[in-house]
mmCIF file with all atom_site columns, C-alpha atoms in Angstrom:
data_model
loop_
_atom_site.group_PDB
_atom_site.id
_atom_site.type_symbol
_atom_site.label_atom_id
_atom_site.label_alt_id
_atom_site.label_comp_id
_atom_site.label_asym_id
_atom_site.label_entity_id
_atom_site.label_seq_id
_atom_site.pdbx_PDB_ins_code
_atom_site.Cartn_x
_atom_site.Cartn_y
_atom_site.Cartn_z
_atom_site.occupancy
_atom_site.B_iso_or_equiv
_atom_site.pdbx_formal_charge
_atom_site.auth_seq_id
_atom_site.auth_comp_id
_atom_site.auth_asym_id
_atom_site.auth_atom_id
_atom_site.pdbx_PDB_model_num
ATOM 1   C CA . UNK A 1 1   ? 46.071 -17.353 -55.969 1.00 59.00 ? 521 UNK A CA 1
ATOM 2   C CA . UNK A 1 2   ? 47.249 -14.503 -57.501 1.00 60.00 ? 522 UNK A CA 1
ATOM 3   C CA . UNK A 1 3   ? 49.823 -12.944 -54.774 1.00 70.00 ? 523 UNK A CA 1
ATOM 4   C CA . UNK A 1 4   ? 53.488 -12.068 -55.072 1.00 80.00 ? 524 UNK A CA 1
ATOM 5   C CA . UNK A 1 5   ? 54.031 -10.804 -51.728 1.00 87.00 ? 525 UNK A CA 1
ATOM 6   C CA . UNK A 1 6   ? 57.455 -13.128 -52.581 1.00 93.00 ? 526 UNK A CA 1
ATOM 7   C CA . UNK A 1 7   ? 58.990 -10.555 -54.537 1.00 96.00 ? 527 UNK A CA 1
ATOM 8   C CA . UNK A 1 8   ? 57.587 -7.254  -51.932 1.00 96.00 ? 528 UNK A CA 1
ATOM 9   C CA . UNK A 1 9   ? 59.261 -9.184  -49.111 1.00 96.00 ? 529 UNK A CA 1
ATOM 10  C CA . UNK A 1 10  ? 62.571 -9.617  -50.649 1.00 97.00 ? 530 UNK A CA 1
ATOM 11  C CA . UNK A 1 11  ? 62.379 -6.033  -52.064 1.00 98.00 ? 531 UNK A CA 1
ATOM 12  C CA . UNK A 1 12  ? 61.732 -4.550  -48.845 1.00 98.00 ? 532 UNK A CA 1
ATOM 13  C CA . UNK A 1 13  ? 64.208 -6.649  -46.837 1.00 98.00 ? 533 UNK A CA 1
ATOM 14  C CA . UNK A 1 14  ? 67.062 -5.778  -49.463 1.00 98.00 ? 534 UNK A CA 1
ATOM 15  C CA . UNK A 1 15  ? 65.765 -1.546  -49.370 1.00 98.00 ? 535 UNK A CA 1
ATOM 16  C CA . UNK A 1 16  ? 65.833 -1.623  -45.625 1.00 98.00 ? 536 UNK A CA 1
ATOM 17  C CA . UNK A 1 17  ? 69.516 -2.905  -45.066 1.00 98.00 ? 537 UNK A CA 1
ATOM 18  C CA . UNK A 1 18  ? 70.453 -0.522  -48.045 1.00 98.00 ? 538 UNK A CA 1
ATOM 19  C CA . UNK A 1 19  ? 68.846 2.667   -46.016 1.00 98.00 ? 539 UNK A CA 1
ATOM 20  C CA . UNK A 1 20  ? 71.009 1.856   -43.025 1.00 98.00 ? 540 UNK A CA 1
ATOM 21  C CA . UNK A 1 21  ? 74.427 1.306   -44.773 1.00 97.00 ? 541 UNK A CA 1
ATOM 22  C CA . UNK A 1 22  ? 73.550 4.768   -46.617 1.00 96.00 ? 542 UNK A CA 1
ATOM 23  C CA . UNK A 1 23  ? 72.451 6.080   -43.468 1.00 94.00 ? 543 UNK A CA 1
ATOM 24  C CA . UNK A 1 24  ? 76.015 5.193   -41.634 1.00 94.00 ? 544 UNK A CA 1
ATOM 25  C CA . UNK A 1 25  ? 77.761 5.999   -44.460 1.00 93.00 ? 545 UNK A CA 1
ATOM 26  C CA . UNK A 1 26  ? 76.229 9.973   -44.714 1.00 90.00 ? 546 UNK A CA 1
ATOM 27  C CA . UNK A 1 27  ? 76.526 9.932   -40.529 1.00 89.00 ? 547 UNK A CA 1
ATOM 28  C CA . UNK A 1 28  ? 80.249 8.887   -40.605 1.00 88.00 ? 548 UNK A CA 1
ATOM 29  C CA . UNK A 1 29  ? 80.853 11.025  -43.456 1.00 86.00 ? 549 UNK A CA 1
ATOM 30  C CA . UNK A 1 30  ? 82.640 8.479   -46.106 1.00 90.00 ? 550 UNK A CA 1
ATOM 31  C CA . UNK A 1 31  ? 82.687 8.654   -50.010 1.00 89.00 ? 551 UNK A CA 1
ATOM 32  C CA . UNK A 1 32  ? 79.736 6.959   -51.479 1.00 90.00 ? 552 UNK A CA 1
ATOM 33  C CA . UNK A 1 33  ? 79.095 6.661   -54.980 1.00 93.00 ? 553 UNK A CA 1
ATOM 34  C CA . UNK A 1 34  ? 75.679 8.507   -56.171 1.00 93.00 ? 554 UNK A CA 1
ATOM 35  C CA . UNK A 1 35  ? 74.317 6.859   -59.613 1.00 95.00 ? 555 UNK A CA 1
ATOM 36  C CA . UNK A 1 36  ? 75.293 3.257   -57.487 1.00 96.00 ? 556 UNK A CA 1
ATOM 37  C CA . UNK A 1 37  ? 73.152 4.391   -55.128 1.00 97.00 ? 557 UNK A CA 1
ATOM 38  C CA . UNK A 1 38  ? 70.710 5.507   -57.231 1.00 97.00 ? 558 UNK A CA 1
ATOM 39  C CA . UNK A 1 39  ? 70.156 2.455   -59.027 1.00 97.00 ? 559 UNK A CA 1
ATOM 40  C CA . UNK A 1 40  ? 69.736 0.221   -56.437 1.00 98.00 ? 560 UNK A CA 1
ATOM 41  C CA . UNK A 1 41  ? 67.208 2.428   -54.705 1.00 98.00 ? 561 UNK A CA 1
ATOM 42  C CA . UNK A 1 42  ? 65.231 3.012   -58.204 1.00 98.00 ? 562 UNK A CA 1
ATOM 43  C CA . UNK A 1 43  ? 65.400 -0.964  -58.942 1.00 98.00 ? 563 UNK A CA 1
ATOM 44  C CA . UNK A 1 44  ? 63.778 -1.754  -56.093 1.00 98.00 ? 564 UNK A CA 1
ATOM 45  C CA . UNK A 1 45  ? 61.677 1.470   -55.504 1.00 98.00 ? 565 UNK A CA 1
ATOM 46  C CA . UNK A 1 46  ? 59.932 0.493   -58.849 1.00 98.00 ? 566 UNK A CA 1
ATOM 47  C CA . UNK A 1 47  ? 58.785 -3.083  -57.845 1.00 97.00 ? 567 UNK A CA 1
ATOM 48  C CA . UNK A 1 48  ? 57.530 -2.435  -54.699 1.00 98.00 ? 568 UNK A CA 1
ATOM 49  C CA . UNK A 1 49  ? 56.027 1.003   -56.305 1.00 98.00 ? 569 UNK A CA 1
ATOM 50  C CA . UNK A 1 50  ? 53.999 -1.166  -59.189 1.00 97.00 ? 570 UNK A CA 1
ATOM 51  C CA . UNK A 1 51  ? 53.238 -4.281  -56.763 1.00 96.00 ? 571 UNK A CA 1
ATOM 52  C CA . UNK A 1 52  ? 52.273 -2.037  -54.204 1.00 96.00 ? 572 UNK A CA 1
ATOM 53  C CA . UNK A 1 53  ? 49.935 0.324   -56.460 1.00 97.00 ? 573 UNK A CA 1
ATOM 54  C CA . UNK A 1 54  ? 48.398 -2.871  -58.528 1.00 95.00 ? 574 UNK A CA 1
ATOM 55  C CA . UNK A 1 55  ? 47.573 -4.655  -54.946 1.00 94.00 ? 575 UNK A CA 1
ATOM 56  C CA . UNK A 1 56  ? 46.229 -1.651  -53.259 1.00 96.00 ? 576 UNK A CA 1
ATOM 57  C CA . UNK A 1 57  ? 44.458 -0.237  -56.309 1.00 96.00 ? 577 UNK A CA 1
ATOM 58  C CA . UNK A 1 58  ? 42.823 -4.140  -57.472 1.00 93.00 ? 578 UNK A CA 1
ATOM 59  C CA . UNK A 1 59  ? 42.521 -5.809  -54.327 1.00 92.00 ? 579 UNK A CA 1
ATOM 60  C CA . UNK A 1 60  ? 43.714 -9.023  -56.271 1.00 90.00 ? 580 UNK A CA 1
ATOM 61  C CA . UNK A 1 61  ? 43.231 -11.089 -52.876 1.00 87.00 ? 581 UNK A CA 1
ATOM 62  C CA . UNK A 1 62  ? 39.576 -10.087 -52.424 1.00 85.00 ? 582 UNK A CA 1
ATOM 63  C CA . UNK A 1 63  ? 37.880 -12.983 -54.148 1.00 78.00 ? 583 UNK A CA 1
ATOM 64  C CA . UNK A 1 64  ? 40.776 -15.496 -52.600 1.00 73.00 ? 584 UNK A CA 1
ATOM 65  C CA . UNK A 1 65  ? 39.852 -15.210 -49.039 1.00 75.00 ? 585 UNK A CA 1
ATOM 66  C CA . UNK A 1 66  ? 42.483 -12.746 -47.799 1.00 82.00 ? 586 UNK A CA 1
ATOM 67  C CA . UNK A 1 67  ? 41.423 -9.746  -48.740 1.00 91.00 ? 587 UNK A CA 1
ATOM 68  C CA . UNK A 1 68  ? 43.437 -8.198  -45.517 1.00 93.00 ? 588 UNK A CA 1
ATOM 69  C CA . UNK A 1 69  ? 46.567 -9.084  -47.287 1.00 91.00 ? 589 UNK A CA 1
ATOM 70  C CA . UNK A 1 70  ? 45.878 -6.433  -50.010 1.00 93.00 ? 590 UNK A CA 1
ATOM 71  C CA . UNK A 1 71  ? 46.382 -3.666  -46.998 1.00 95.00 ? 591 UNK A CA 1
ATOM 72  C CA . UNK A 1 72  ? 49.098 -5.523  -45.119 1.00 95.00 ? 592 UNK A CA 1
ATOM 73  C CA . UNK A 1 73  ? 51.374 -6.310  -48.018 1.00 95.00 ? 593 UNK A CA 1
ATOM 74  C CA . UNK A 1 74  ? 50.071 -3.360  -50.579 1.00 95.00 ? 594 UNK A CA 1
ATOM 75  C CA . UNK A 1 75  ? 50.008 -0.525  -48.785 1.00 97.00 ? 595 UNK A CA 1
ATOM 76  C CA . UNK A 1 76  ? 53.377 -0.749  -46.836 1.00 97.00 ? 596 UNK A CA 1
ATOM 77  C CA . UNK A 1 77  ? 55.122 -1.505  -50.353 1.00 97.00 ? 597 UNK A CA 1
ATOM 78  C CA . UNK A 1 78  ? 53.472 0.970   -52.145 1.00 98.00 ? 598 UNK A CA 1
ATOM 79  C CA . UNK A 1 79  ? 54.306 3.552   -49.995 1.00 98.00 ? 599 UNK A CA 1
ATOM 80  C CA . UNK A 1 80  ? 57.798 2.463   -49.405 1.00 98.00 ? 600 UNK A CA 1
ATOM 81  C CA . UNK A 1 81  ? 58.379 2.268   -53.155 1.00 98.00 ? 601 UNK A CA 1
ATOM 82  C CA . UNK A 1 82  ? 57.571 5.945   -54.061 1.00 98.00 ? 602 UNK A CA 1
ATOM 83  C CA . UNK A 1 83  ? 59.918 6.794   -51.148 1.00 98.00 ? 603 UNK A CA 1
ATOM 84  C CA . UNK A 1 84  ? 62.536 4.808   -52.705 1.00 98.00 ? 604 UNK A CA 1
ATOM 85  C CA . UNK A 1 85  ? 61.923 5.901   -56.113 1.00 98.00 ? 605 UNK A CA 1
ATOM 86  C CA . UNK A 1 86  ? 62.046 9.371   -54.963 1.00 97.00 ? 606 UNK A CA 1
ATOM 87  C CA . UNK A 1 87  ? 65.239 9.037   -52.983 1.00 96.00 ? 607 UNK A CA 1
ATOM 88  C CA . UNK A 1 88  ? 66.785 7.621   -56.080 1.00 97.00 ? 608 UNK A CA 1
ATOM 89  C CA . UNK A 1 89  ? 65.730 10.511  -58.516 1.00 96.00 ? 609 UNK A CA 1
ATOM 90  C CA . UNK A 1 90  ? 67.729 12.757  -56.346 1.00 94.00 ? 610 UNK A CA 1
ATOM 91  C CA . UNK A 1 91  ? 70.471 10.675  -56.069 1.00 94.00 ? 611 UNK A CA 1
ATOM 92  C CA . UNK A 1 92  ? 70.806 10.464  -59.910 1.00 94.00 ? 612 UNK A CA 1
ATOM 93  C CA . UNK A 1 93  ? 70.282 14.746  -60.238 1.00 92.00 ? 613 UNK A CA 1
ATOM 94  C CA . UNK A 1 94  ? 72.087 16.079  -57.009 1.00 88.00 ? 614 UNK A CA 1
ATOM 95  C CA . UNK A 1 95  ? 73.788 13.040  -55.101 1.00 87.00 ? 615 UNK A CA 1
ATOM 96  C CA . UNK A 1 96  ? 77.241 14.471  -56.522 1.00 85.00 ? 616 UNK A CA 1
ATOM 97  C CA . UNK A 1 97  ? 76.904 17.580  -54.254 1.00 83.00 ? 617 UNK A CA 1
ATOM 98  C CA . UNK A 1 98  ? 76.499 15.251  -51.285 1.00 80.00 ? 618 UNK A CA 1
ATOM 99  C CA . UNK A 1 99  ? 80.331 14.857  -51.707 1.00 76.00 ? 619 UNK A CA 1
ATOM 100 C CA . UNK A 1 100 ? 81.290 18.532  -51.736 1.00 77.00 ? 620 UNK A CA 1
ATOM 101 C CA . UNK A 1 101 ? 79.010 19.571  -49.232 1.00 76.00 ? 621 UNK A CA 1
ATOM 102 C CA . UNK A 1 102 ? 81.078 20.530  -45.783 1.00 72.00 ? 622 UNK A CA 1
ATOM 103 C CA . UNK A 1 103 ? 77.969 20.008  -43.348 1.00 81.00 ? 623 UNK A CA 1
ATOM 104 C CA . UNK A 1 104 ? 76.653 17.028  -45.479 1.00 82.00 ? 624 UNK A CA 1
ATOM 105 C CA . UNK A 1 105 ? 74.462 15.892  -42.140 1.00 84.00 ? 625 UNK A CA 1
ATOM 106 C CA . UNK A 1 106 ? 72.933 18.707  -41.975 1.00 85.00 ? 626 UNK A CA 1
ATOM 107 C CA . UNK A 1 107 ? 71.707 18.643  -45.891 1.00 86.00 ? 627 UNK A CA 1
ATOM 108 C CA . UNK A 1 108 ? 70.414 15.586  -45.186 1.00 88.00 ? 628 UNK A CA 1
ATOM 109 C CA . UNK A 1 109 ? 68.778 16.357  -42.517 1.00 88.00 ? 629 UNK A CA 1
ATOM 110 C CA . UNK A 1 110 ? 66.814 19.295  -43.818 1.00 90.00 ? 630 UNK A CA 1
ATOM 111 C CA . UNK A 1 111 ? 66.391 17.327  -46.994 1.00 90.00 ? 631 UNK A CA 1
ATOM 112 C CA . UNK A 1 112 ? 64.212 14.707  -45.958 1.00 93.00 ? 632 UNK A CA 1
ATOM 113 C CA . UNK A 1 113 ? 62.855 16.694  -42.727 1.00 94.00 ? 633 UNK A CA 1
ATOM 114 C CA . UNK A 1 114 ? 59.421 17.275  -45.132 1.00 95.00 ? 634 UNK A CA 1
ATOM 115 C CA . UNK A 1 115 ? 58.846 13.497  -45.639 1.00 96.00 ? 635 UNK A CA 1
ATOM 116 C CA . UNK A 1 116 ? 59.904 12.120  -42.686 1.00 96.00 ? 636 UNK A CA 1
ATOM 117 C CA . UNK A 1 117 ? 56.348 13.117  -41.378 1.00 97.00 ? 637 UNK A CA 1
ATOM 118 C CA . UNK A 1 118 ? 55.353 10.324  -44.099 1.00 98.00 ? 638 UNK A CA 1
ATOM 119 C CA . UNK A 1 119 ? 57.662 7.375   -42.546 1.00 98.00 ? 639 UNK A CA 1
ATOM 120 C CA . UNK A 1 120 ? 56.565 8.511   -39.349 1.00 98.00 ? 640 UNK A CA 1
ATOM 121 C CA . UNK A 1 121 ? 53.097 8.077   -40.491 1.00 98.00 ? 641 UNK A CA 1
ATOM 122 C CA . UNK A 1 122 ? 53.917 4.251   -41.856 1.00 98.00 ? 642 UNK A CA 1
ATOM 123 C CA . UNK A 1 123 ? 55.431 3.469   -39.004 1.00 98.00 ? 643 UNK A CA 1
ATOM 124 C CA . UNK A 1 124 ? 52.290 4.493   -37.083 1.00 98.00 ? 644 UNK A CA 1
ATOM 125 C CA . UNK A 1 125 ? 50.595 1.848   -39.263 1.00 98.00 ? 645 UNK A CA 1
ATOM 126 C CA . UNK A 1 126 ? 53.228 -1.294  -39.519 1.00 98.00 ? 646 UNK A CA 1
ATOM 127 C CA . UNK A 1 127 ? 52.591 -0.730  -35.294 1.00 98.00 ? 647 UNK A CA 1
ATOM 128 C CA . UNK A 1 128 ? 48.611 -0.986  -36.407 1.00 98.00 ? 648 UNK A CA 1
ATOM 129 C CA . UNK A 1 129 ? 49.522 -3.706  -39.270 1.00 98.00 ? 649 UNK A CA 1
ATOM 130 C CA . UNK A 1 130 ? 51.194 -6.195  -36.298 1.00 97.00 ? 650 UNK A CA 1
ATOM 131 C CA . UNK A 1 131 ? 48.592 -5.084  -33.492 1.00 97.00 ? 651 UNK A CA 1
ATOM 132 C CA . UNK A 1 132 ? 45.953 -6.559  -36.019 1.00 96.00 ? 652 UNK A CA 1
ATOM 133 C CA . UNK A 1 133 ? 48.174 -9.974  -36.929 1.00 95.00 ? 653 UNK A CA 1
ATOM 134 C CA . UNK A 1 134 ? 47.906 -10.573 -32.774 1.00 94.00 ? 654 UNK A CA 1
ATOM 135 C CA . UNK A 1 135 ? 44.202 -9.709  -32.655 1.00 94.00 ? 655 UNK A CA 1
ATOM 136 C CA . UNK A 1 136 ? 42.855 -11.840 -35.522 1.00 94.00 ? 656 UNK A CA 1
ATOM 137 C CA . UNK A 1 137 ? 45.835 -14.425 -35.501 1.00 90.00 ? 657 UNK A CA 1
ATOM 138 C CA . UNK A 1 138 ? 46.649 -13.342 -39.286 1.00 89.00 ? 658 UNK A CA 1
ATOM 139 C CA . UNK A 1 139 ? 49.501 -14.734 -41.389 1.00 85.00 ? 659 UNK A CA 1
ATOM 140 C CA . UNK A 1 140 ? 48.924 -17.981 -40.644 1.00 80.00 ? 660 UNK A CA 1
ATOM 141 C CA . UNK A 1 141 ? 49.816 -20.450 -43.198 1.00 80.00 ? 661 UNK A CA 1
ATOM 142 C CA . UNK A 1 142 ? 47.435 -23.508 -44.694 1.00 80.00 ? 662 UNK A CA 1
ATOM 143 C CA . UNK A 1 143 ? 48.623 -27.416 -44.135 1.00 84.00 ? 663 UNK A CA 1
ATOM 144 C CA . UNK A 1 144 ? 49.368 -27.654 -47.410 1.00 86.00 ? 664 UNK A CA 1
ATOM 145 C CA . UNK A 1 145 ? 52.398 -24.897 -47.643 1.00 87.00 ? 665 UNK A CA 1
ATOM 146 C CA . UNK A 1 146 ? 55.384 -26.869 -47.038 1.00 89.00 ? 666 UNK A CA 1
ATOM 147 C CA . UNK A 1 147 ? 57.866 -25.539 -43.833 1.00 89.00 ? 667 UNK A CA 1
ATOM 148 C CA . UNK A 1 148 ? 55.378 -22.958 -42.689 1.00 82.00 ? 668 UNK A CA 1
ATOM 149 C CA . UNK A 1 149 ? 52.312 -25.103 -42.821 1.00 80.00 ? 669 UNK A CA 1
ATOM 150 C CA . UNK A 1 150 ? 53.728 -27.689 -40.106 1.00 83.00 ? 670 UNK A CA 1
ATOM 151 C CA . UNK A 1 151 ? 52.920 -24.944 -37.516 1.00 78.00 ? 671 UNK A CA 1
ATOM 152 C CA . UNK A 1 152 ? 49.269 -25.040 -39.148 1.00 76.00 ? 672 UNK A CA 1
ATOM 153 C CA . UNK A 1 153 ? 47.796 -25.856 -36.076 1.00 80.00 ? 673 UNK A CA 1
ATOM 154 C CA . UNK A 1 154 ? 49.681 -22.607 -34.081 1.00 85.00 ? 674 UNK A CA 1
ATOM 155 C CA . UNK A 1 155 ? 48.716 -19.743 -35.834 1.00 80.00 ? 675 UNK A CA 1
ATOM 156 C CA . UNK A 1 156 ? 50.137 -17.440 -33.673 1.00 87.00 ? 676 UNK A CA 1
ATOM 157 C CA . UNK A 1 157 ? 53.186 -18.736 -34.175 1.00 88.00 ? 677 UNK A CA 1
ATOM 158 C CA . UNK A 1 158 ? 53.345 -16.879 -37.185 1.00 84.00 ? 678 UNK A CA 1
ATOM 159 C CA . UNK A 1 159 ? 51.247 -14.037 -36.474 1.00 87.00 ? 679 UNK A CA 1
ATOM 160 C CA . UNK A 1 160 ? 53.979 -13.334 -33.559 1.00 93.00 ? 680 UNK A CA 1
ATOM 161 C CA . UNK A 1 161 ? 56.808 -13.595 -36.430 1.00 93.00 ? 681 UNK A CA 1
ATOM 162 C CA . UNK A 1 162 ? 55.712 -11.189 -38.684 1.00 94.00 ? 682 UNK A CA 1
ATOM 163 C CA . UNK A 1 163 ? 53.411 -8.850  -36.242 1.00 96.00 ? 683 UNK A CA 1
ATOM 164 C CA . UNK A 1 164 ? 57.235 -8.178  -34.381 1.00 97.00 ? 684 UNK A CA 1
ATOM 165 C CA . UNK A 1 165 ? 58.663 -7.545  -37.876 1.00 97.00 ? 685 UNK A CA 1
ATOM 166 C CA . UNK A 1 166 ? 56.184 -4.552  -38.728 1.00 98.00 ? 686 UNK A CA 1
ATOM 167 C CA . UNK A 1 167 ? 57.072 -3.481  -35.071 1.00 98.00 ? 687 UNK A CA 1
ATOM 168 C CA . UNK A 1 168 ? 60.346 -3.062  -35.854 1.00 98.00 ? 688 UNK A CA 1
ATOM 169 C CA . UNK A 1 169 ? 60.124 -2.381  -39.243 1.00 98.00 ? 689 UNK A CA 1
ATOM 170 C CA . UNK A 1 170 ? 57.591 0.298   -37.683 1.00 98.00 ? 690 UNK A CA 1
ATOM 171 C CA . UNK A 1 171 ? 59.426 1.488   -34.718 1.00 98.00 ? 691 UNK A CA 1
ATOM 172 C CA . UNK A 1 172 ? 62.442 2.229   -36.707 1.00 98.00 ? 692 UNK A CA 1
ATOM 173 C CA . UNK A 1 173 ? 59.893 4.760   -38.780 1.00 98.00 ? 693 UNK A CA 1
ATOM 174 C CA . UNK A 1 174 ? 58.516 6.628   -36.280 1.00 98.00 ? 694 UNK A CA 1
ATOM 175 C CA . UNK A 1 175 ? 62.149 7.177   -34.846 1.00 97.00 ? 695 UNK A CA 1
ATOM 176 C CA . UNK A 1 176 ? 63.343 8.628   -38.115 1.00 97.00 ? 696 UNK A CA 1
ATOM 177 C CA . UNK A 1 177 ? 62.310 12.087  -37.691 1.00 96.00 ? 697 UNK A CA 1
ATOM 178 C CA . UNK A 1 178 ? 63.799 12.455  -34.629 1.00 95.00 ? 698 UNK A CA 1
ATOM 179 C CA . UNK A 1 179 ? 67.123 11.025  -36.007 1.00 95.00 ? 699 UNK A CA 1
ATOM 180 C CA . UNK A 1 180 ? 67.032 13.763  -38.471 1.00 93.00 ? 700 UNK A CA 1
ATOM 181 C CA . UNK A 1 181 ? 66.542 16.217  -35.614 1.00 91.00 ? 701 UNK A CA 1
ATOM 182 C CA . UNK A 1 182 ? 69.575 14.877  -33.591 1.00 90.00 ? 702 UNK A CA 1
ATOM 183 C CA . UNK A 1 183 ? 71.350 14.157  -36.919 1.00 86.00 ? 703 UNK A CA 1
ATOM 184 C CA . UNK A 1 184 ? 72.697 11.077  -35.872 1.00 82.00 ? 704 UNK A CA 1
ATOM 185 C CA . UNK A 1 185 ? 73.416 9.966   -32.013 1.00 87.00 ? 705 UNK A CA 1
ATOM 186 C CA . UNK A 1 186 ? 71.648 7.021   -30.096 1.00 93.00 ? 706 UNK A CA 1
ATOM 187 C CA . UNK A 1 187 ? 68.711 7.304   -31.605 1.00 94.00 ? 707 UNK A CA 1
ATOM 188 C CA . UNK A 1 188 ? 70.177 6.441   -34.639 1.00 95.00 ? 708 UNK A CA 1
ATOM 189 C CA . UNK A 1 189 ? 71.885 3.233   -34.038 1.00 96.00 ? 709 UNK A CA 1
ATOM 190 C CA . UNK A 1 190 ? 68.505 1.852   -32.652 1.00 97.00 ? 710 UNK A CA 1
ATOM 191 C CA . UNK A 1 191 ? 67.251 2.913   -35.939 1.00 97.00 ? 711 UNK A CA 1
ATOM 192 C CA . UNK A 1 192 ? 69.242 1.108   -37.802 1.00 97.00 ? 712 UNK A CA 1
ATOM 193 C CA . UNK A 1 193 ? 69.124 -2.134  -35.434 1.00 98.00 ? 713 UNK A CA 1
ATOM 194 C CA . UNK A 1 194 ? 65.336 -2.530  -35.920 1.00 98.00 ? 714 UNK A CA 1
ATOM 195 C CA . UNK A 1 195 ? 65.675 -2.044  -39.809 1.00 98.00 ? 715 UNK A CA 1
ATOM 196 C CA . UNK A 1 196 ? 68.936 -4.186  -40.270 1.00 98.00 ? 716 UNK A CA 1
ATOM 197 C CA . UNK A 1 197 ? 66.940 -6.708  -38.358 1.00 98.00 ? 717 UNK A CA 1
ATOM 198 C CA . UNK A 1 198 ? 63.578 -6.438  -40.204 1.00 98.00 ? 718 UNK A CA 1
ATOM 199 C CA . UNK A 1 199 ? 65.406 -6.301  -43.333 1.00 98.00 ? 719 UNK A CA 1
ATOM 200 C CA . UNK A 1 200 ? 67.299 -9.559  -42.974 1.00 98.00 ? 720 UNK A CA 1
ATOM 201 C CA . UNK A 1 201 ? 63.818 -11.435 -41.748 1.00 97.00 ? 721 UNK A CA 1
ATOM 202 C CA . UNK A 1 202 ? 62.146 -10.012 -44.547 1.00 97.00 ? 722 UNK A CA 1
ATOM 203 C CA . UNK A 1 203 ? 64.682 -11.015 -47.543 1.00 98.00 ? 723 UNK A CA 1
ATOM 204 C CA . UNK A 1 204 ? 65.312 -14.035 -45.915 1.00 97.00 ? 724 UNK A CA 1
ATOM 205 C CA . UNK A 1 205 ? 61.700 -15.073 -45.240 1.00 94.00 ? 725 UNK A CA 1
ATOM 206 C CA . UNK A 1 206 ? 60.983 -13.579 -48.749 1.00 95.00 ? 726 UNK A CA 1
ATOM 207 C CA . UNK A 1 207 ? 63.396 -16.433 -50.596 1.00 96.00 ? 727 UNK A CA 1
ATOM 208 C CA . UNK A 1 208 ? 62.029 -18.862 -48.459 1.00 94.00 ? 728 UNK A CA 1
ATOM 209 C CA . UNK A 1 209 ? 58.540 -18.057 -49.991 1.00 92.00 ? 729 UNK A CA 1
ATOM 210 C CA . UNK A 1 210 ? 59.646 -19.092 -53.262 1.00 94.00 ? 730 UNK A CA 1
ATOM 211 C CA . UNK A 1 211 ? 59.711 -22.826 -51.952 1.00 93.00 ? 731 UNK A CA 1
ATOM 212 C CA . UNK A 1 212 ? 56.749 -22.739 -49.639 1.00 90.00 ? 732 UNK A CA 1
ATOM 213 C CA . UNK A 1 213 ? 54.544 -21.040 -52.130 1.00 88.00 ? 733 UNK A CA 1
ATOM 214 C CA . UNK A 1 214 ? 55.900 -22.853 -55.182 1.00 90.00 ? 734 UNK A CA 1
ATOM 215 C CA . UNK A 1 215 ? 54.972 -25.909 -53.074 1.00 91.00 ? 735 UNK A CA 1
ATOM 216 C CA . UNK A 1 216 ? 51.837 -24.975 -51.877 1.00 86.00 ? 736 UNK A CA 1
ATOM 217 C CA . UNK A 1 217 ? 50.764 -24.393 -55.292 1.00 87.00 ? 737 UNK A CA 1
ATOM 218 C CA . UNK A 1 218 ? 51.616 -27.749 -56.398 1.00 90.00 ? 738 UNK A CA 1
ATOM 219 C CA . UNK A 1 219 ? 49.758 -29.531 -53.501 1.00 89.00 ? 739 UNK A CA 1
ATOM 220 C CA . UNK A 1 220 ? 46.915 -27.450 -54.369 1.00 83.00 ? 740 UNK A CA 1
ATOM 221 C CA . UNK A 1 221 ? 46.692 -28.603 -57.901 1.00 78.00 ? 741 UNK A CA 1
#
């Protein structure tokens, strides 16, 4: 089955934690180190960018009997990626000023005002993305994947797992505009619980994929 919703996961887990240590680091107003920043951003801003784009674009699940997956797992990565790769480009040209700037919140904040409206929008559709995983009982995984497919015979066991990761993955979005507005405060710090959180489930669910798919796979030979 041609999927790699291995890689997206660990991609996305590892961009999420990044955005919140970048996030404290431009609220509390310590040194950070631009091109660093950059790269790491850009690295994984261009996987989940070409993933995203080849799954949303080919529907490579269509013919495998999860053609939902293409949306759930495409979509979210693709547009997550072009954010990423986006934050890094500016990074790379104008993250220096960042350092010299005396009200560096408030360049922030009127920086990424104008797409905020865009994570607010994806976080309007994780909150769809997990609402359908506890309608249809999606996620699920077959008998034959090792770890996850013991709980075969729950499927919402799963479907709850990873529905309550897009919620917070997409609560954390919709809150972002309004952190911008307050530039920092409460809001923030719930922020940056659901997506330190969501980020840690997905990288570490992600590198447990690499066994359970691997081994599904092989039982499927």
């Amino acid at each position: 089955m041609p999927t790699y919703n291995t890689i997206m996961s660990l991609c996305a887990g590892v961009a999420l934690l990044l955005v919140v240590v970048l996030g404290r680091l431009l609220l509390t107003g310590r040194p950070i180190v631009p091109d660093a920043w950059a790269m790491g951003f850009g690295a994984l801003g261009l996987i989940l960018f070409a993933t995203g784009l080849h799954m949303t674009l080919a529907w490579p699940l269509a013919g495998q009997g999860f053609p939902f997956d293409n949306i759930i797992f495409g979509e979210p990565a693709l547009g997550f990626g072009v954010l990423l790769l986006f934050a890094a480009f500016y990074l790379w040209k104008r993250g220096a000023a960042l350092e010299t700037d005396a009200d560096r919140r408030g360049s922030v904040a009127a920086l990424a005002t104008p797409v905020s409206l865009l994570v607010f929008g994806l976080g309007l559709a994780c909150l769809a993305i997990a609402a359908a995983g506890w309608k249809y009982t999606l996620f699920a995984a077959p008998p034959q994947e090792p770890i996850s497919g013991e709980f075969a015979d729950q499927p919402m066991l799963e479907a709850s797992f990873m529905s309550s990761l897009y919620v917070l993955t997409g609560v954390g979005a919709i809150l972002f505009p309004f952190v911008l507005r307050q530039r920092g405060g409460a809001l923030a710090w719930v922020v940056g619980a659901c997506w330190t959180i969501a980020g840690l489930a997905f990288l570490l669910f992600g590198a447990l994929n690499y066994f359970t798919h691997i081994g599904l796979i092989v039982n499927t030979m």
